Coordinates of C-alpha atoms in Angstrom, one line a residue:
M15 CA 15.1 40.2 15.1
Q16 CA 11.7 39.0 16.2
D17 CA 11.7 37.8 19.8
L18 CA 11.2 34.1 19.7
R19 CA 9.9 33.9 23.2
S20 CA 6.9 35.9 22.3
A21 CA 6.3 34.7 18.7
Q22 CA 3.3 32.3 18.4
H23 CA 2.3 32.6 14.8
L24 CA 3.7 33.8 11.5
A25 CA 1.9 34.5 8.3
A26 CA 3.1 33.5 4.9
R27 CA 1.1 35.8 2.6
F28 CA 1.1 35.4 -1.2
G29 CA -0.7 37.0 -4.1
G30 CA -0.8 37.3 -7.9
A31 CA -0.2 33.5 -8.3
S32 CA -1.7 31.3 -11.0
A33 CA -5.3 30.3 -10.4
G34 CA -8.2 28.4 -11.8
T35 CA -10.4 25.3 -11.5
A36 CA -10.2 21.9 -13.0
P37 CA -11.5 18.4 -12.4
A38 CA -9.7 16.6 -9.6
T39 CA -7.0 14.3 -10.8
L40 CA -7.3 10.6 -10.6
G41 CA -4.9 10.6 -7.6
Q42 CA -6.9 13.3 -5.8
R43 CA -10.2 11.6 -6.5
N44 CA -8.9 8.3 -5.3
V45 CA -7.5 9.7 -2.0
L46 CA -10.7 11.8 -1.4
A47 CA -12.7 8.6 -1.9
W48 CA -10.9 6.6 0.8
I49 CA -10.7 9.5 3.2
V50 CA -14.5 9.6 3.0
R51 CA -14.6 5.9 3.7
Q52 CA -12.2 6.0 6.7
H53 CA -13.5 5.7 10.2
T54 CA -10.7 5.1 12.7
E55 CA -7.7 4.8 10.4
R56 CA -6.3 8.2 9.6
S57 CA -3.2 7.6 7.4
D58 CA -4.1 10.5 5.1
V59 CA -1.7 13.0 6.8
L60 CA 2.0 12.8 6.0
T61 CA 4.6 14.5 8.2
R62 CA 8.2 15.5 7.8
S63 CA 10.8 17.6 9.5
V64 CA 13.6 19.7 8.0
E65 CA 16.7 20.9 10.0
I66 CA 17.1 24.7 9.8
P67 CA 20.8 25.8 9.4
A68 CA 22.3 28.4 11.7
G69 CA 21.8 31.8 10.2
V70 CA 18.4 31.2 8.8
R71 CA 15.9 33.4 10.7
L72 CA 12.1 33.5 10.8
P73 CA 11.7 35.9 7.8
G74 CA 13.8 33.5 5.7
I75 CA 11.5 30.6 6.7
V76 CA 8.4 32.6 5.8
D77 CA 10.0 33.5 2.4
A78 CA 10.7 29.8 1.7
V79 CA 7.2 28.8 2.6
R80 CA 5.8 31.6 0.4
T81 CA 7.9 30.4 -2.5
L82 CA 6.6 26.9 -2.2
L83 CA 3.0 28.2 -2.1
V84 CA 3.5 30.3 -5.2
R85 CA 5.4 27.6 -7.1
H86 CA 3.2 24.6 -6.4
E87 CA -0.5 25.0 -7.1
G88 CA -1.4 21.9 -5.1
L89 CA -0.3 23.6 -1.9
R90 CA -3.0 26.3 -2.3
T91 CA -5.9 24.2 -3.5
T92 CA -9.3 23.5 -2.0
F93 CA -11.8 21.0 -3.1
T94 CA -15.5 21.1 -3.8
T95 CA -18.0 19.1 -5.9
D96 CA -20.0 20.1 -8.9
A97 CA -23.7 19.6 -9.5
A98 CA -23.1 16.0 -10.6
G99 CA -21.1 15.2 -7.4
E100 CA -17.7 15.1 -9.1
W101 CA -14.7 16.5 -7.3
I102 CA -13.3 19.9 -8.5
Q103 CA -9.9 21.3 -7.5
R104 CA -9.8 25.1 -7.0
V105 CA -6.4 26.8 -7.1
H106 CA -6.3 30.1 -5.2
P107 CA -4.3 33.1 -6.5
D108 CA -3.7 34.7 -3.1
G109 CA -4.1 33.9 0.5
E110 CA -2.3 33.4 3.8
L111 CA -0.9 30.4 5.6
V112 CA -0.2 30.5 9.3
I113 CA 3.1 29.1 10.5
E114 CA 3.0 28.2 14.2
V115 CA 6.1 28.7 16.4
Y116 CA 6.9 26.5 19.4
P117 CA 9.9 26.8 21.8
D118 CA 9.9 23.1 22.2
E119 CA 8.6 20.2 20.2
S120 CA 6.9 18.7 23.2
E121 CA 4.6 21.8 23.2
I122 CA 3.1 20.9 19.8
D123 CA -0.5 19.9 20.2
P124 CA -0.5 16.2 19.3
R125 CA -3.5 16.8 17.1
W126 CA -1.3 19.0 15.0
W127 CA 0.3 16.0 13.4
G128 CA -2.7 13.9 12.5
R129 CA -5.6 16.3 12.5
P130 CA -7.5 15.8 9.3
F131 CA -7.6 18.7 6.9
D132 CA -10.9 20.4 6.0
L133 CA -10.1 20.4 2.3
S134 CA -13.1 22.4 1.4
A135 CA -11.9 25.4 3.5
E136 CA -8.2 25.1 4.1
F137 CA -5.1 24.3 2.1
G138 CA -3.7 20.8 2.6
V139 CA -0.4 21.8 4.2
R140 CA 0.6 23.1 7.6
F141 CA 4.0 24.3 9.0
A142 CA 5.4 24.7 12.5
V143 CA 8.8 26.1 13.6
I144 CA 10.6 24.6 16.6
T145 CA 13.1 26.9 18.2
G146 CA 16.0 26.4 20.6
A147 CA 18.9 28.5 22.0
G148 CA 17.3 31.7 20.6
R149 CA 16.9 30.6 17.0
P150 CA 14.8 28.4 14.8
V151 CA 16.2 24.9 14.6
R152 CA 13.6 22.7 12.8
L153 CA 10.7 23.1 10.5
Q154 CA 7.9 20.6 10.8
F155 CA 5.3 20.2 8.1
A156 CA 2.3 18.0 7.4
I157 CA 0.5 17.5 4.1
S158 CA -2.8 15.9 3.3
H159 CA -2.5 12.8 1.1
V160 CA -4.8 14.6 -1.3
T161 CA -2.1 17.3 -1.6
G162 CA 0.8 15.0 -2.1
D163 CA 2.2 11.5 -1.6
F164 CA 5.5 10.3 -0.1
A165 CA 7.4 11.6 -3.0
T166 CA 5.8 15.0 -2.6
R167 CA 6.8 15.0 1.0
E168 CA 10.5 14.4 0.1
I169 CA 10.4 16.9 -2.8
L170 CA 9.2 19.6 -0.5
A171 CA 11.8 18.7 2.1
H172 CA 14.6 18.9 -0.4
Q173 CA 13.4 22.1 -1.8
L174 CA 13.2 23.7 1.6
E175 CA 16.7 22.5 2.4
A176 CA 18.0 24.0 -0.9
M177 CA 16.3 27.4 -0.1
F178 CA 17.6 27.4 3.4
A179 CA 21.1 26.8 2.0
D180 CA 20.7 29.4 -0.7
P181 CA 17.8 31.9 -0.6
Q182 CA 18.3 32.6 -4.3
H183 CA 17.9 28.9 -5.2
H184 CA 15.6 28.5 -8.2
L185 CA 13.0 25.8 -7.9
P186 CA 12.7 23.5 -11.0
E187 CA 9.7 23.7 -13.3
A188 CA 7.2 20.9 -12.8
R189 CA 3.7 20.1 -14.0
Q190 CA 0.8 21.2 -11.8
P191 CA -2.3 19.2 -10.8
R192 CA -4.4 21.1 -13.3
D193 CA -1.9 19.9 -16.0
Q194 CA -2.2 16.4 -14.7
A195 CA -6.0 16.5 -14.9
A196 CA -5.8 17.7 -18.5
D197 CA -3.5 14.8 -19.4
E198 CA -5.7 12.3 -17.7
T199 CA -8.9 13.5 -19.3
S200 CA -7.3 13.5 -22.8
P201 CA -8.1 10.6 -25.1
A202 CA -4.6 9.1 -24.5
G203 CA -5.1 9.5 -20.7
R204 CA -8.4 7.8 -20.8
R205 CA -7.0 4.9 -22.8
R206 CA -4.2 4.5 -20.3
A207 CA -6.6 4.4 -17.4
E208 CA -8.7 1.7 -19.1
A209 CA -5.6 -0.3 -19.9
G210 CA -4.8 -0.1 -16.2
L211 CA -8.1 -1.6 -15.2
R212 CA -7.7 -4.5 -17.7
A213 CA -4.2 -5.2 -16.3
W214 CA -5.6 -5.5 -12.8
D215 CA -8.4 -7.8 -13.9
R216 CA -6.0 -10.2 -15.7
A217 CA -3.6 -10.4 -12.7
M218 CA -6.3 -10.8 -10.0
R219 CA -8.0 -13.7 -11.8
K220 CA -4.9 -15.9 -11.5
A221 CA -3.4 -14.7 -8.3
P222 CA -3.7 -16.1 -4.7
Q223 CA -6.5 -14.2 -3.1
C224 CA -4.4 -13.8 0.0
M225 CA -0.6 -14.6 0.5
L226 CA -0.9 -15.0 4.2
S227 CA -3.4 -17.9 4.1
I228 CA -1.5 -19.7 6.8
A229 CA -2.2 -21.1 10.2
P230 CA -2.6 -18.5 13.0
A231 CA 0.5 -17.9 15.1
T232 CA 0.8 -19.7 18.4
A233 CA 2.7 -17.0 20.2
G234 CA -0.5 -15.4 21.6
E235 CA 0.2 -12.0 20.2
S236 CA -2.4 -9.8 18.4
G237 CA -2.3 -6.6 16.4
P238 CA 0.4 -5.1 14.1
R239 CA 4.0 -4.6 15.0
Q240 CA 6.7 -2.8 13.0
A241 CA 10.4 -3.4 12.9
V242 CA 13.3 -1.6 11.2
L243 CA 16.4 -3.3 9.7
Y244 CA 19.6 -1.3 9.4
S245 CA 22.0 -3.2 7.3
P246 CA 25.3 -2.0 5.8
A247 CA 26.0 -5.5 4.8
A248 CA 22.9 -5.7 2.6
A249 CA 24.0 -2.5 0.9
L250 CA 27.3 -4.1 0.0
A251 CA 25.6 -7.3 -1.1
L252 CA 23.4 -5.3 -3.4
D253 CA 26.5 -3.9 -5.2
H254 CA 27.4 -7.5 -6.2
V255 CA 23.9 -8.7 -7.0
T256 CA 23.1 -5.7 -9.2
A257 CA 26.4 -6.0 -11.0
R258 CA 25.7 -9.6 -11.8
T259 CA 22.0 -9.3 -12.8
G260 CA 21.9 -5.8 -14.2
A261 CA 18.7 -5.1 -12.2
S262 CA 18.2 -2.1 -10.0
R263 CA 18.7 -2.2 -6.2
S264 CA 15.0 -1.8 -5.6
T265 CA 14.1 -4.6 -8.0
V266 CA 16.5 -7.0 -6.2
V267 CA 15.0 -6.2 -2.8
F268 CA 11.5 -6.7 -4.3
A269 CA 12.5 -10.0 -5.7
A270 CA 14.0 -11.2 -2.4
Y271 CA 10.9 -10.1 -0.5
A272 CA 8.6 -11.8 -3.0
M273 CA 10.6 -15.0 -3.1
L274 CA 10.8 -15.3 0.7
L275 CA 7.1 -14.4 1.0
A276 CA 6.1 -17.2 -1.3
H277 CA 8.5 -19.6 0.5
R278 CA 7.1 -18.7 3.9
T279 CA 3.4 -19.0 2.8
G280 CA 3.8 -22.1 0.6
H281 CA 2.8 -20.5 -2.7
D282 CA 4.5 -21.1 -6.1
S283 CA 3.5 -17.5 -7.1
C284 CA 3.5 -14.2 -5.3
A285 CA 0.8 -11.6 -5.5
M286 CA 1.3 -8.2 -3.8
I287 CA 0.7 -4.5 -4.2
A288 CA 3.7 -2.5 -5.3
V289 CA 3.0 1.1 -4.8
S290 CA 3.8 2.9 -8.1
G291 CA 5.2 6.4 -7.8
N292 CA 4.0 7.2 -11.4
R293 CA 6.9 9.6 -11.7
F294 CA 8.5 8.2 -14.8
R295 CA 6.5 10.3 -17.2
L296 CA 7.8 13.6 -18.6
G297 CA 7.5 16.4 -16.1
A298 CA 6.4 14.2 -13.2
R299 CA 9.7 13.9 -11.3
D300 CA 9.2 17.1 -9.3
Y301 CA 5.4 17.0 -9.4
V302 CA 3.9 18.2 -6.1
G303 CA 0.7 16.3 -5.9
T304 CA -0.7 12.9 -5.2
I305 CA 0.1 10.6 -8.1
A306 CA 1.2 7.3 -6.5
Q307 CA -1.2 4.5 -6.8
D308 CA -1.4 0.7 -6.1
A309 CA 0.0 -1.5 -8.8
F310 CA -0.9 -5.2 -8.6
V311 CA 2.0 -7.6 -9.3
R312 CA 1.6 -11.3 -9.8
L313 CA 4.8 -13.2 -10.1
D314 CA 5.5 -16.9 -10.8
I315 CA 8.4 -17.8 -8.5
A316 CA 11.3 -19.2 -10.5
A317 CA 13.6 -22.0 -9.3
A318 CA 16.4 -19.5 -8.3
L319 CA 16.7 -15.9 -7.2
D320 CA 18.3 -14.6 -10.4
G321 CA 15.3 -15.8 -12.3
V322 CA 13.0 -14.1 -9.9
I323 CA 15.0 -10.9 -10.2
Q324 CA 14.7 -10.9 -14.0
D325 CA 11.0 -11.7 -13.8
S326 CA 10.4 -9.0 -11.2
R327 CA 12.1 -6.5 -13.4
A328 CA 9.8 -7.3 -16.3
S329 CA 6.7 -7.5 -14.2
L330 CA 7.3 -4.3 -12.4
M331 CA 8.1 -2.4 -15.6
S332 CA 4.9 -3.8 -17.2
T333 CA 2.8 -3.2 -14.1
Y334 CA 4.0 0.4 -13.4
R335 CA 2.9 1.3 -17.0
F336 CA -0.7 0.8 -15.8
G337 CA -0.3 2.6 -12.5
Q338 CA -3.0 5.3 -13.1
Y339 CA -6.7 4.4 -13.0
D340 CA -10.0 5.4 -11.5
T341 CA -10.4 3.6 -8.1
A342 CA -14.2 3.7 -8.3
R343 CA -13.9 1.8 -11.6
L344 CA -11.4 -0.6 -10.1
Y345 CA -13.8 -1.5 -7.3
E346 CA -16.3 -2.5 -10.1
V347 CA -13.6 -4.7 -11.7
M348 CA -12.7 -6.2 -8.3
G349 CA -16.4 -6.9 -7.6
R350 CA -16.9 -8.7 -10.9
M351 CA -13.8 -10.8 -10.4
E352 CA -14.6 -11.6 -6.7
Y353 CA -18.2 -12.6 -7.6
E354 CA -17.2 -14.8 -10.5
R355 CA -14.2 -16.4 -8.8
G356 CA -15.7 -16.7 -5.3
T357 CA -12.6 -15.1 -3.7
R358 CA -11.7 -11.7 -2.2
F359 CA -8.8 -9.4 -3.1
H360 CA -7.4 -8.9 0.4
R361 CA -4.6 -6.4 -0.3
D362 CA -2.7 -8.2 2.4
C363 CA 1.0 -7.8 1.2
V364 CA 2.5 -4.6 0.1
F365 CA 5.9 -3.3 -1.2
T366 CA 6.6 0.4 -1.0
D367 CA 10.0 1.9 -2.1
I368 CA 10.5 5.5 -1.1
S369 CA 14.3 5.3 -1.2
V370 CA 14.5 6.9 -4.6
H371 CA 13.1 10.1 -3.1
R372 CA 15.6 10.1 -0.3
R373 CA 18.6 9.2 -2.3
M374 CA 21.5 11.6 -2.5
P375 CA 22.6 12.2 -6.1
G376 CA 26.2 11.6 -7.2
A377 CA 26.9 8.7 -5.0
E378 CA 30.3 7.1 -5.9
P379 CA 30.2 3.4 -6.9
R380 CA 31.7 1.1 -4.3
T381 CA 33.9 -1.9 -4.5
S382 CA 33.9 -4.3 -1.5
T383 CA 35.1 -7.8 -0.9
L384 CA 32.9 -10.6 0.4
A385 CA 34.9 -10.5 3.6
Q386 CA 34.1 -6.8 4.1
M387 CA 30.5 -7.5 3.5
R388 CA 30.4 -10.3 6.2
E389 CA 32.2 -8.0 8.6
A390 CA 29.6 -5.3 8.0
A391 CA 26.9 -7.8 9.1
S392 CA 28.1 -7.5 12.6
R393 CA 26.7 -4.0 12.6
T394 CA 23.2 -5.0 11.5
R395 CA 20.5 -3.8 13.9
V396 CA 16.8 -4.5 14.1
T397 CA 14.6 -2.2 16.2
F398 CA 10.9 -2.3 16.9
I399 CA 9.0 1.0 16.5
T400 CA 5.4 2.1 17.0
A401 CA 3.2 0.4 14.4
R402 CA 0.9 2.4 12.2
D403 CA -2.8 1.7 11.6
L404 CA -2.6 0.2 8.2
P405 CA -5.2 -2.0 6.4
V406 CA -2.5 -4.6 5.5
L407 CA -1.2 -7.9 6.9
C408 CA 2.4 -7.5 5.8
E409 CA 4.1 -4.4 4.3
L410 CA 7.8 -3.9 3.5
Q411 CA 8.9 -0.3 3.1
V412 CA 12.3 0.5 1.6
Y413 CA 13.8 3.7 3.0
E414 CA 17.5 3.5 2.1
L415 CA 19.4 1.4 -0.4
D416 CA 22.8 3.2 -0.8
E417 CA 25.3 3.4 2.1
Q418 CA 22.9 1.3 4.2
V419 CA 19.8 -0.7 3.6
T420 CA 17.0 0.4 5.8
L421 CA 13.8 -1.7 5.6
V422 CA 10.7 -1.4 7.6
L423 CA 8.4 -4.4 8.0
Q424 CA 5.0 -4.2 9.5
A425 CA 3.0 -7.4 10.0
D426 CA 0.0 -8.8 11.8
T427 CA 1.3 -10.7 14.8
G428 CA -1.7 -13.0 14.7
L429 CA -0.1 -14.5 11.7
L430 CA 3.6 -13.5 11.9
P431 CA 4.6 -13.0 15.6
S432 CA 7.3 -10.5 16.6
C433 CA 10.1 -13.1 16.4
E434 CA 9.1 -13.8 12.8
I435 CA 8.9 -10.2 11.8
E436 CA 12.5 -9.7 12.9
G437 CA 13.5 -13.1 11.4
F438 CA 12.0 -12.1 8.0
L439 CA 14.0 -8.9 7.9
R440 CA 17.2 -10.7 8.8
G441 CA 16.2 -13.4 6.3
I442 CA 16.2 -10.8 3.5
E443 CA 19.6 -9.7 4.6
R444 CA 20.9 -13.2 4.6
L445 CA 19.5 -14.0 1.2
L446 CA 21.0 -10.9 -0.3
M447 CA 24.4 -11.7 1.2
A448 CA 24.2 -15.3 -0.1
A449 CA 23.4 -14.0 -3.5
A450 CA 26.4 -11.7 -3.6
D451 CA 28.6 -14.2 -5.2
R452 CA 26.2 -16.8 -6.7
D453 CA 22.6 -17.6 -7.6
V454 CA 20.5 -19.0 -4.8
E455 CA 18.2 -21.9 -5.5
A456 CA 14.7 -22.0 -4.1
A457 CA 15.5 -25.3 -2.4
E458 CA 18.1 -23.5 -0.3
L459 CA 15.9 -20.8 1.0
A460 CA 15.2 -22.3 4.4
A461 CA 18.9 -22.9 5.1
V462 CA 20.1 -19.6 3.7
S463 CA 17.4 -17.3 5.2
G464 CA 16.5 -19.1 8.4
I465 CA 12.8 -18.8 7.4
A466 CA 10.8 -22.1 7.4
A467 CA 8.1 -23.1 4.9
P468 CA 4.7 -23.8 6.4
V469 CA 3.7 -27.4 7.2
R470 CA 0.1 -28.0 6.0
G471 CA -1.8 -31.1 6.9
P472 CA -4.7 -32.9 5.1
G473 CA -7.2 -30.1 6.0
W474 CA -5.6 -27.8 3.4
H475 CA -6.2 -27.6 -0.3
L476 CA -4.7 -25.5 -3.1
I477 CA -7.7 -24.4 -5.2
D478 CA -7.4 -21.9 -8.0
S479 CA -4.0 -20.7 -6.6
C480 CA -5.5 -20.2 -3.2
W481 CA -4.8 -22.2 0.0
I482 CA -8.2 -22.9 1.6
R483 CA -9.7 -25.0 4.4
P484 CA -13.1 -26.6 3.9
D485 CA -13.9 -26.0 7.6
A486 CA -13.4 -22.3 7.0
V487 CA -15.8 -22.4 4.0
R488 CA -18.3 -24.1 6.3
R489 CA -18.0 -21.3 8.9
L490 CA -18.4 -18.8 6.1
L491 CA -21.7 -20.4 5.0
L492 CA -23.0 -20.6 8.5
D493 CA -22.7 -16.8 8.8
V494 CA -25.0 -16.3 5.8
P495 CA -28.4 -15.3 7.1
G496 CA -30.9 -18.1 6.9
V497 CA -28.4 -20.9 6.5
T498 CA -28.9 -23.3 9.4
D499 CA -26.4 -26.1 8.5
A500 CA -23.8 -26.7 5.9
V501 CA -20.8 -28.8 4.9
A502 CA -18.1 -28.1 2.4
Y503 CA -15.5 -30.3 0.7
V504 CA -13.2 -30.3 -2.3
R505 CA -14.0 -32.5 -5.2
D506 CA -12.2 -32.6 -8.6
G507 CA -10.4 -29.3 -7.8
S508 CA -13.6 -27.5 -6.9
V509 CA -15.3 -26.5 -3.6
V510 CA -18.7 -28.1 -3.2
A511 CA -21.2 -27.1 -0.5
H512 CA -24.4 -28.8 0.8
L513 CA -26.6 -26.6 3.0
V514 CA -30.0 -26.2 4.6
C515 CA -31.8 -22.9 4.9
A516 CA -34.6 -21.8 7.2
D517 CA -36.5 -20.7 4.1
P518 CA -36.2 -23.6 1.5
T519 CA -37.1 -21.2 -1.3
T520 CA -33.9 -19.2 -0.8
S521 CA -32.1 -18.7 -4.1
L522 CA -28.6 -19.9 -4.6
F523 CA -27.9 -16.5 -6.1
D524 CA -28.6 -14.8 -2.8
I525 CA -26.6 -17.4 -0.9
H526 CA -23.5 -16.9 -3.1
L527 CA -23.7 -13.1 -3.1
S528 CA -24.0 -13.1 0.7
A529 CA -21.1 -15.5 1.1
V530 CA -18.8 -13.5 -1.1
A531 CA -19.8 -10.3 0.7
R532 CA -18.5 -11.9 4.0
L533 CA -15.1 -13.0 2.8
R534 CA -13.3 -9.9 4.3
G535 CA -10.8 -11.2 6.9
R536 CA -11.4 -14.8 6.0
Y537 CA -8.0 -15.7 4.5
T538 CA -8.5 -19.5 4.2
A539 CA -12.1 -19.5 2.8
M540 CA -13.6 -19.0 -0.6
A541 CA -17.2 -19.1 -1.8
P542 CA -18.1 -22.6 -3.2
H543 CA -18.0 -23.3 -6.9
L544 CA -21.2 -25.5 -6.6
Y545 CA -24.1 -25.3 -4.1
H546 CA -26.6 -28.0 -3.3
L547 CA -29.7 -26.9 -1.2
H548 CA -31.6 -29.5 0.9
A549 CA -34.7 -29.4 3.0
A550 CA -33.0 -30.9 6.1
R551 CA -29.6 -32.1 7.1
P552 CA -28.8 -35.8 7.2
G553 CA -28.4 -38.0 10.3
H554 CA -24.6 -37.8 10.0
P555 CA -24.1 -34.1 9.1
D556 CA -20.3 -34.4 9.2
D557 CA -20.3 -37.0 6.4
P558 CA -20.3 -35.5 2.9
A559 CA -21.6 -38.8 1.5
A560 CA -24.6 -38.5 3.7
W561 CA -25.4 -35.1 2.3
R562 CA -24.9 -36.3 -1.2
S563 CA -27.6 -39.0 -0.6
L564 CA -30.3 -36.4 0.2
P565 CA -32.9 -35.1 -2.2
V566 CA -31.8 -31.7 -3.7
L567 CA -34.1 -28.7 -3.8
A568 CA -31.7 -26.6 -5.9
S569 CA -28.3 -27.0 -7.4
G570 CA -26.0 -24.6 -9.2
T571 CA -23.1 -22.2 -9.1
G572 CA -25.1 -19.3 -7.6
R573 CA -23.6 -17.0 -10.2
R574 CA -25.6 -15.2 -12.8
A575 CA -24.9 -12.6 -15.5
D576 CA -27.1 -9.9 -14.1
R577 CA -25.4 -9.5 -10.7
P578 CA -25.6 -6.0 -9.1
A579 CA -22.7 -3.6 -9.8
G580 CA -20.0 -2.9 -7.3
R581 CA -18.1 -5.1 -4.8
P582 CA -20.2 -7.9 -3.2
E583 CA -19.8 -6.5 0.3
E584 CA -21.4 -3.3 -1.0
M585 CA -24.2 -5.0 -2.8
P586 CA -27.8 -5.3 -1.5
C587 CA -27.8 -8.8 -0.2
R588 CA -29.3 -10.9 2.6

């Protein structure tokens, strides 16, 4: 046996495997695009660990890694661009992957976990063995998000566990990224991607631009925090709710999250991203590659939870059908919608369910009484863990839904302080428990969940499904270069602005384009529907009537048909 004390590196060599080149898949292209755009946020590396059973030695680990490399083309792929700048995937028929060996996890270089992959020169996967008591005890691996998504991470972990338990285990056949690219570039695949873009456009034009358009928290916190709910009671409650409604466990949790989110933010609809695994098509279940993409869900909130559950089921099924598209094209769709509507798609609220990839098959159905469910609630725990660097304001991740419900909620404490993050998780549990034996009315949510609805004063207006504040619109306009003074107010359901520019010949088109380009992070502002340009401000600049009495240099919407392509923030504007 190899001496573990002296072992530093192992080599998993392979040869004679399938090879070739193909256009990058939609998933690969989308991830490559946002990796290029990233600066400080490095969420493109996914990590996992697998326990190594006693009796499995280093040669067996090398064999298992080699088997994965041969079976899955995506693990031995590098990327380049063609003459037109389009991404190309190149699958290698042979090569070598180094497996690092450490006597203790603390000796792993911290950069090992999150170090970005050089995808033009190295495969998007790395392995490390942790040893103890003279034997390997754990295998750590990291994959680039270009190589795989969360489902891929779990698939690889399960396949490694199966091979460690039985070296003769046969891995299932699955499609390869080159197969995926061929499907996506087929006429049917192109039609499917175009339908996805149309679905996004329809949903975004009616949805709130930001769910968390609420007053800032007063707790004095800032930055994201992440908490985990461990609830056996919620798992028992889901047995009852799914039996009554016929919906899946995941759909019920989604509906509870959506309903409470709308309640907490004072909306009568909910708009959020539900990450679609895109693994419901033939051959995609065991696909090792990045295929998950954002799906945009807009949901009118019904009068009671059961209705929200049924609407969620229909909405999710419809939305997931359109879960594959070209992100570059999507930005064009977003840009057109944002420019015309005067809003910004903030991607502030997200729902991600990875429980299906962690679920153990063959689980026996349970029967429990309501008394047992309530007793189980005494074992509920909420723990705060290290937050991740995510470009979202509120994200619920579902990790387990069987023996125990495990939910992870990350939120921006500037809007939802730590006590509300914990309270929201417990509110989901309380809502599910209350729904175990009856439908729960929307009017009961505060009492049932313990989550209060917002109190909005006269400075708030619901315009085009968005909660906005005219003073936030005024601050937006004052940030537009050249604007020296402005006032904004709501009239007949529209936002009207009066403003003065240093250059009185400034076009309303430039003003509007620049305003929309500055909406990022402004959750209670929108670009005006109507602009009035004046030569000077009135004697009482806080009085809209005084502005209306002034002579007008130019008046209009600021919109025109020949706008530049792309999102407004990326357009050439003042």
